[in-house]
């Protein structure tokens, strides 16, 4: 059975976002948004559970921002990862891709930051998606939810775990 879990985001207090993942200016384009921060955390959890993860980003710029955030984690929180097309032949356990660049190594879990349903999601048995705070983005999440349901995914809504 294919499963998709949607995390319902609320405003995260800044103290939840560690200094190494946020720039000094939360409004800076380099600052991680709550769903980006959570995507990194959940990818790390999935990797620790022995799964290979693909994080589908909206753009190369977003992928590079998440790549940098993953490199800045504390040594004991390290997550082996690479951008699509880099790293070892079959990629690191966690790979970041964007619409113009996607590796083809087999993966267990898709963590998607894409605004629209991605057809390649059907190749995964587990998908992690997000319902952002912004109303326009919430509407896009509702559309993705309907798409997952229409292709046979079992859907779950959840609140993000606390870290």
Coordinates of N, CA and C in Angstrom, one line a residue:
X1 N 0.8 -1.2 0.0 CA 0.0 0.0 0.0 C 0.9 1.2 0.0
X2 N 0.5 2.2 -0.7 CA 1.2 3.5 -0.8 C 0.6 4.5 0.3
X3 N 1.5 5.1 1.0 CA 1.1 6.0 2.0 C 1.6 7.4 1.8
X4 N 0.8 8.4 2.0 CA 1.2 9.8 2.0 C 0.8 10.5 3.3
X5 N 1.7 11.1 4.0 CA 1.4 11.8 5.2 C 1.6 13.3 5.0
X6 N 0.6 14.0 5.4 CA 0.7 15.5 5.3 C 0.9 16.1 6.7
X7 N 1.9 16.8 6.8 CA 2.1 17.5 8.1 C 1.5 18.9 8.1
X8 N 0.6 19.1 9.0 CA -0.1 20.4 9.1 C 0.8 21.4 9.9
X9 N 1.3 22.4 9.2 CA 2.3 23.3 9.8 C 1.6 24.5 10.5
X10 N 2.1 24.9 11.6 CA 1.7 26.1 12.3 C 3.0 26.9 12.4
X11 N 2.8 28.1 12.8 CA 4.0 28.9 13.0 C 4.9 28.3 14.1
X12 N 6.2 28.1 13.7 CA 7.1 27.5 14.7 C 7.8 28.7 15.4
X13 N 7.8 28.6 16.7 CA 8.6 29.6 17.4 C 10.0 29.6 17.0
X14 N 10.6 30.7 16.9 CA 12.0 30.8 16.4 C 13.0 30.0 17.2
X15 N 12.7 29.8 18.5 CA 13.6 29.0 19.3 C 13.6 27.6 18.9
X16 N 12.6 27.1 18.2 CA 12.6 25.7 17.7 C 13.5 25.6 16.5
X17 N 13.8 26.6 15.8 CA 14.7 26.6 14.7 C 16.1 26.9 15.2
X18 N 16.9 25.9 15.1 CA 18.3 26.0 15.6 C 19.1 27.1 14.9
X19 N 20.0 27.7 15.6 CA 20.7 28.8 14.9 C 21.5 28.4 13.7
X20 N 22.0 27.1 13.7 CA 22.7 26.6 12.6 C 21.8 26.4 11.3
X21 N 20.5 26.4 11.5 CA 19.7 26.2 10.3 C 19.0 27.5 9.9
X22 N 19.0 28.5 10.7 CA 18.4 29.8 10.4 C 19.5 30.8 10.1
X23 N 19.3 31.7 9.2 CA 20.3 32.8 9.1 C 19.9 33.8 10.2
X24 N 20.7 34.8 10.3 CA 20.5 35.8 11.4 C 19.2 36.6 11.1
X25 N 18.8 36.6 9.9 CA 17.6 37.4 9.5 C 16.5 36.4 9.0
X26 N 15.5 36.1 9.9 CA 14.5 35.1 9.5 C 13.8 35.4 8.1
X27 N 13.7 36.7 7.7 CA 13.1 37.0 6.5 C 14.1 36.9 5.3
X28 N 15.3 36.6 5.6 CA 16.3 36.5 4.5 C 16.0 35.3 3.6
X29 N 16.3 35.4 2.3 CA 16.0 34.3 1.4 C 16.8 33.0 1.8
X30 N 17.9 33.2 2.5 CA 18.7 32.1 3.0 C 18.2 31.4 4.2
X31 N 17.2 32.0 4.9 CA 16.6 31.4 6.1 C 15.7 30.3 5.7
X32 N 15.8 29.2 6.4 CA 14.9 28.1 6.1 C 13.5 28.4 6.6
X33 N 12.5 28.1 5.7 CA 11.1 28.2 6.1 C 10.7 27.0 7.0
X34 N 9.7 27.1 7.8 CA 9.3 26.0 8.7 C 9.2 24.6 7.9
X35 N 8.6 24.6 6.7 CA 8.4 23.3 6.0 C 9.8 22.8 5.5
X36 N 10.7 23.7 5.2 CA 12.0 23.3 4.8 C 12.8 22.7 5.9
X37 N 12.8 23.4 7.1 CA 13.4 22.9 8.3 C 12.9 21.5 8.6
X38 N 11.6 21.3 8.6 CA 10.9 20.1 9.0 C 11.3 19.0 7.9
X39 N 11.4 19.4 6.7 CA 11.8 18.4 5.6 C 13.2 17.8 5.9
X40 N 14.1 18.7 6.4 CA 15.4 18.2 6.7 C 15.4 17.2 7.9
X41 N 14.6 17.6 9.0 CA 14.4 16.8 10.2 C 13.8 15.4 9.8
X42 N 12.8 15.4 9.0 CA 12.1 14.2 8.7 C 12.9 13.3 7.8
X43 N 13.7 13.9 6.9 CA 14.6 13.1 6.1 C 15.7 12.5 6.9
X44 N 16.2 13.2 7.9 CA 17.2 12.6 8.8 C 16.6 11.4 9.6
X45 N 15.3 11.6 10.1 CA 14.6 10.5 10.8 C 14.5 9.3 9.9
X46 N 14.1 9.5 8.6 CA 13.9 8.4 7.7 C 15.2 7.7 7.4
X47 N 16.3 8.5 7.3 CA 17.6 7.9 7.0 C 18.0 7.0 8.2
X48 N 17.8 7.6 9.4 CA 18.2 6.8 10.7 C 17.4 5.5 10.8
X49 N 16.2 5.5 10.2 CA 15.3 4.3 10.2 C 15.8 3.3 9.0
X50 N 16.9 3.7 8.3 CA 17.4 2.8 7.3 C 16.8 3.0 5.9
X51 N 16.2 4.1 5.7 CA 15.5 4.3 4.4 C 16.3 5.3 3.5
X52 N 16.2 5.2 2.2 CA 16.8 6.1 1.3 C 15.8 7.1 0.9
X53 N 16.1 8.4 0.9 CA 15.2 9.5 0.8 C 15.5 10.4 -0.3
X54 N 14.4 10.9 -1.0 CA 14.6 11.9 -2.0 C 13.8 13.1 -1.6
X55 N 14.5 14.2 -1.5 CA 13.8 15.5 -1.1 C 13.6 16.3 -2.4
X56 N 12.4 16.4 -2.9 CA 12.1 17.1 -4.1 C 11.8 18.6 -3.8
X57 N 12.7 19.4 -4.3 CA 12.7 20.8 -4.0 C 12.0 21.5 -5.2
X58 N 11.6 22.8 -5.0 CA 11.0 23.6 -6.0 C 12.0 24.1 -7.1
X59 N 13.2 24.3 -6.6 CA 14.2 24.9 -7.5 C 15.6 24.4 -7.1
X60 N 16.6 24.7 -7.9 CA 18.0 24.4 -7.6 C 18.4 25.2 -6.4
X61 N 17.9 26.5 -6.4 CA 18.3 27.4 -5.3 C 17.8 26.8 -3.9
X62 N 16.5 26.3 -3.9 CA 16.0 25.7 -2.7 C 16.8 24.5 -2.3
X63 N 17.1 23.6 -3.3 CA 17.9 22.4 -3.0 C 19.3 22.8 -2.4
X64 N 19.9 23.8 -3.0 CA 21.2 24.2 -2.4 C 21.1 24.8 -1.0
X65 N 20.0 25.5 -0.7 CA 19.8 26.0 0.6 C 19.6 24.9 1.6
X66 N 18.9 23.8 1.3 CA 18.7 22.7 2.2 C 20.0 21.9 2.3
X67 N 20.7 21.8 1.2 CA 22.0 21.1 1.2 C 22.9 21.8 2.2
X68 N 23.0 23.1 2.2 CA 23.8 23.9 3.1 C 23.3 23.7 4.6
X69 N 22.0 23.7 4.8 CA 21.5 23.5 6.1 C 21.8 22.1 6.6
X70 N 21.8 21.1 5.8 CA 22.2 19.8 6.2 C 23.7 19.7 6.5
X71 N 24.5 20.4 5.8 CA 25.9 20.4 6.1 C 26.2 21.1 7.4
X72 N 25.4 22.1 7.8 CA 25.6 22.9 9.0 C 25.1 22.2 10.3
X73 N 24.5 21.0 10.2 CA 24.0 20.3 11.4 C 25.2 19.9 12.3
X74 N 24.9 19.7 13.5 CA 26.0 19.3 14.5 C 26.5 17.9 14.0
X75 N 27.8 17.7 14.3 CA 28.4 16.4 13.8 C 27.6 15.2 14.2
X76 N 27.0 15.2 15.4 CA 26.3 14.0 15.9 C 24.9 13.9 15.2
X77 N 24.5 15.0 14.4 CA 23.3 15.0 13.7 C 23.5 14.9 12.2
X78 N 24.7 14.5 11.8 CA 25.1 14.4 10.4 C 24.1 13.5 9.6
X79 N 23.8 14.0 8.4 CA 23.0 13.2 7.4 C 23.7 13.1 6.1
X80 N 24.1 11.9 5.7 CA 24.8 11.8 4.4 C 23.8 12.1 3.3
X81 N 24.2 13.1 2.5 CA 23.3 13.6 1.5 C 24.1 14.2 0.3
X82 N 23.4 14.4 -0.8 CA 24.1 15.1 -1.9 C 23.0 15.7 -2.8
X83 N 23.4 16.6 -3.6 CA 22.5 17.2 -4.7 C 22.4 16.2 -5.8
X84 N 21.3 16.2 -6.5 CA 21.1 15.3 -7.6 C 22.3 15.4 -8.6
X85 N 22.8 14.3 -9.0 CA 23.9 14.3 -10.0 C 25.3 14.4 -9.3
X86 N 25.4 14.6 -8.0 CA 26.7 14.7 -7.3 C 26.8 13.4 -6.5
X87 N 28.0 13.3 -5.9 CA 28.2 12.2 -4.9 C 28.4 10.9 -5.6
X88 N 28.3 9.8 -4.8 CA 28.6 8.4 -5.3 C 27.7 8.0 -6.4
X89 N 28.0 6.9 -7.1 CA 27.3 6.5 -8.2 C 25.7 6.4 -8.0
X90 N 25.3 5.8 -6.9 CA 23.9 5.7 -6.7 C 23.4 6.7 -5.7
X91 N 24.2 7.8 -5.5 CA 23.8 8.8 -4.6 C 23.9 8.5 -3.1
X92 N 24.0 9.5 -2.3 CA 24.0 9.3 -0.9 C 22.6 8.8 -0.4
X93 N 22.5 8.4 0.8 CA 21.2 8.0 1.3 C 20.1 9.0 1.2
X94 N 20.5 10.3 1.3 CA 19.5 11.4 1.1 C 19.9 12.2 -0.1
X95 N 19.0 12.4 -1.0 CA 19.4 13.2 -2.2 C 18.4 14.3 -2.4
X96 N 18.9 15.5 -2.8 CA 18.0 16.7 -3.0 C 18.0 16.9 -4.5
X97 N 16.7 17.0 -5.0 CA 16.6 17.2 -6.5 C 15.7 18.4 -6.7
X98 N 15.5 18.8 -8.0 CA 14.6 19.9 -8.3 C 14.1 19.5 -9.7
X99 N 13.0 20.2 -10.2 CA 12.4 19.7 -11.4 C 13.3 19.5 -12.6
X100 N 14.4 20.3 -12.8 CA 15.3 20.1 -13.9 C 16.3 19.0 -13.7
X101 N 16.5 18.5 -12.5 CA 17.6 17.6 -12.2 C 17.1 16.6 -11.1
X102 N 16.9 15.3 -11.6 CA 16.5 14.3 -10.6 C 17.4 13.1 -10.9
X103 N 17.9 12.5 -9.9 CA 18.7 11.3 -10.0 C 17.7 10.1 -10.2
X104 N 18.3 9.0 -10.6 CA 17.4 7.8 -10.8 C 17.7 6.6 -9.9
X105 N 18.5 6.9 -8.9 CA 18.7 5.8 -7.9 C 17.4 5.5 -7.2
X106 N 17.2 4.2 -6.9 CA 16.0 3.9 -6.2 C 16.0 4.5 -4.8
X107 N 14.8 5.0 -4.4 CA 14.6 5.6 -3.1 C 13.3 5.0 -2.4
X108 N 13.3 5.0 -1.1 CA 12.2 4.5 -0.4 C 11.1 5.6 -0.1
X109 N 11.6 6.8 0.2 CA 10.7 7.8 0.7 C 10.9 9.1 -0.1
X110 N 9.8 9.7 -0.5 CA 9.8 11.0 -1.1 C 9.3 12.1 -0.1
X111 N 10.2 13.1 0.1 CA 9.8 14.2 0.9 C 9.6 15.4 -0.1
X112 N 8.4 15.8 -0.3 CA 8.2 16.8 -1.4 C 7.9 18.2 -0.9
X113 N 8.6 19.1 -1.5 CA 8.4 20.5 -1.2 C 7.8 21.2 -2.5
X114 N 7.4 20.4 -3.4 CA 6.8 20.9 -4.7 C 5.4 21.5 -4.5
X115 N 5.1 22.5 -5.2 CA 3.7 23.1 -5.0 C 2.6 22.3 -5.6
X116 N 3.0 21.4 -6.6 CA 2.0 20.7 -7.3 C 2.3 19.2 -7.2
X117 N 1.3 18.3 -7.4 CA 1.5 16.9 -7.4 C 2.6 16.5 -8.5
X118 N 3.5 15.7 -8.1 CA 4.6 15.2 -9.0 C 4.2 13.8 -9.5
X119 N 4.1 13.6 -10.8 CA 3.8 12.3 -11.3 C 4.7 11.2 -10.8
X120 N 6.0 11.5 -10.6 CA 6.9 10.5 -10.1 C 6.6 10.0 -8.7
X121 N 5.8 10.7 -8.0 CA 5.4 10.3 -6.6 C 4.8 8.9 -6.6
X122 N 4.2 8.5 -7.6 CA 3.6 7.2 -7.7 C 4.6 6.1 -7.6
X123 N 5.9 6.4 -7.9 CA 6.9 5.4 -7.8 C 7.4 5.1 -6.4
X124 N 6.8 5.9 -5.4 CA 7.2 5.7 -4.0 C 6.1 5.1 -3.2
X125 N 6.5 4.3 -2.2 CA 5.5 3.7 -1.3 C 5.2 4.6 -0.1
X126 N 6.1 5.6 0.1 CA 5.9 6.5 1.2 C 6.2 7.9 0.7
X127 N 5.3 8.9 1.0 CA 5.5 10.3 0.6 C 5.2 11.1 1.8
X128 N 6.1 12.1 2.0 CA 5.9 13.1 3.1 C 5.6 14.4 2.4
X129 N 4.5 15.1 2.8 CA 4.1 16.4 2.2 C 3.7 17.3 3.3
X130 N 3.5 18.6 3.0 CA 3.2 19.6 4.0 C 2.0 20.4 3.6
X131 N 1.3 20.9 4.7 CA 0.3 21.8 4.5 C 0.8 23.1 5.2
X132 N 1.3 24.1 4.3 CA 1.9 25.3 4.9 C 0.9 26.2 5.5
X133 N 1.4 27.2 6.2 CA 0.6 28.2 6.9 C -0.1 29.1 5.9
X134 N 0.5 29.6 4.9 CA 0.0 30.5 3.9 C -1.3 29.9 3.2
X135 N -2.4 30.7 3.1 CA -3.6 30.2 2.6 C -3.5 29.8 1.1
X136 N -2.8 30.5 0.3 CA -2.6 30.1 -1.1 C -1.9 28.7 -1.2
X137 N -0.9 28.6 -0.3 CA -0.2 27.3 -0.3 C -1.0 26.2 0.2
X138 N -1.9 26.5 1.2 CA -2.8 25.5 1.7 C -3.7 25.0 0.6
X139 N -4.2 25.8 -0.3 CA -5.1 25.4 -1.4 C -4.3 24.5 -2.3
X140 N -3.1 24.8 -2.6 CA -2.2 23.9 -3.4 C -2.1 22.5 -2.7
X141 N -1.9 22.5 -1.4 CA -1.8 21.3 -0.6 C -3.1 20.5 -0.7
X142 N -4.2 21.1 -0.7 CA -5.5 20.4 -0.9 C -5.6 19.7 -2.2
X143 N -5.1 20.4 -3.3 CA -5.1 19.9 -4.6 C -4.2 18.6 -4.7
X144 N -3.0 18.7 -4.0 CA -2.1 17.6 -4.0 C -2.7 16.4 -3.3
X145 N -3.4 16.7 -2.2 CA -4.1 15.7 -1.4 C -5.0 14.9 -2.2
X146 N -5.9 15.6 -3.0 CA -6.8 15.0 -3.9 C -6.1 14.1 -4.9
X147 N -5.0 14.6 -5.5 CA -4.2 13.9 -6.5 C -3.7 12.6 -5.9
X148 N -3.1 12.6 -4.7 CA -2.6 11.4 -4.1 C -3.8 10.4 -3.9
X149 N -4.9 10.9 -3.4 CA -6.1 10.0 -3.2 C -6.5 9.4 -4.5
X150 N -6.5 10.2 -5.6 CA -7.0 9.7 -6.9 C -6.1 8.6 -7.5
X151 N -4.8 8.6 -7.1 CA -3.9 7.5 -7.6 C -3.7 6.4 -6.6
X152 N -4.6 6.3 -5.5 CA -4.6 5.2 -4.6 C -3.7 5.3 -3.4
X153 N -3.3 6.4 -3.0 CA -2.5 6.6 -1.7 C -3.4 6.5 -0.6
X154 N -3.0 5.9 0.5 CA -3.7 6.0 1.8 C -3.1 7.3 2.5
X155 N -4.0 8.2 2.9 CA -3.6 9.5 3.3 C -3.8 9.7 4.8
X156 N -2.9 10.4 5.4 CA -2.9 10.7 6.8 C -2.5 12.1 7.0
X157 N -3.2 12.8 8.0 CA -2.8 14.1 8.4 C -2.1 14.0 9.8
X158 N -1.1 14.8 10.0 CA -0.4 14.7 11.3 C 0.2 16.1 11.6
X159 N 0.4 16.3 12.9 CA 1.2 17.5 13.4 C 2.6 17.1 13.4
X160 N 3.5 18.0 13.1 CA 4.9 17.7 13.1 C 5.4 17.2 14.5
X161 N 6.3 16.3 14.5 CA 6.9 15.9 15.8 C 7.7 17.0 16.4
X162 N 7.9 17.0 17.7 CA 8.7 18.0 18.3 C 10.1 17.5 18.4
X163 N 11.0 18.4 18.2 CA 12.5 18.0 18.2 C 13.2 18.8 19.3

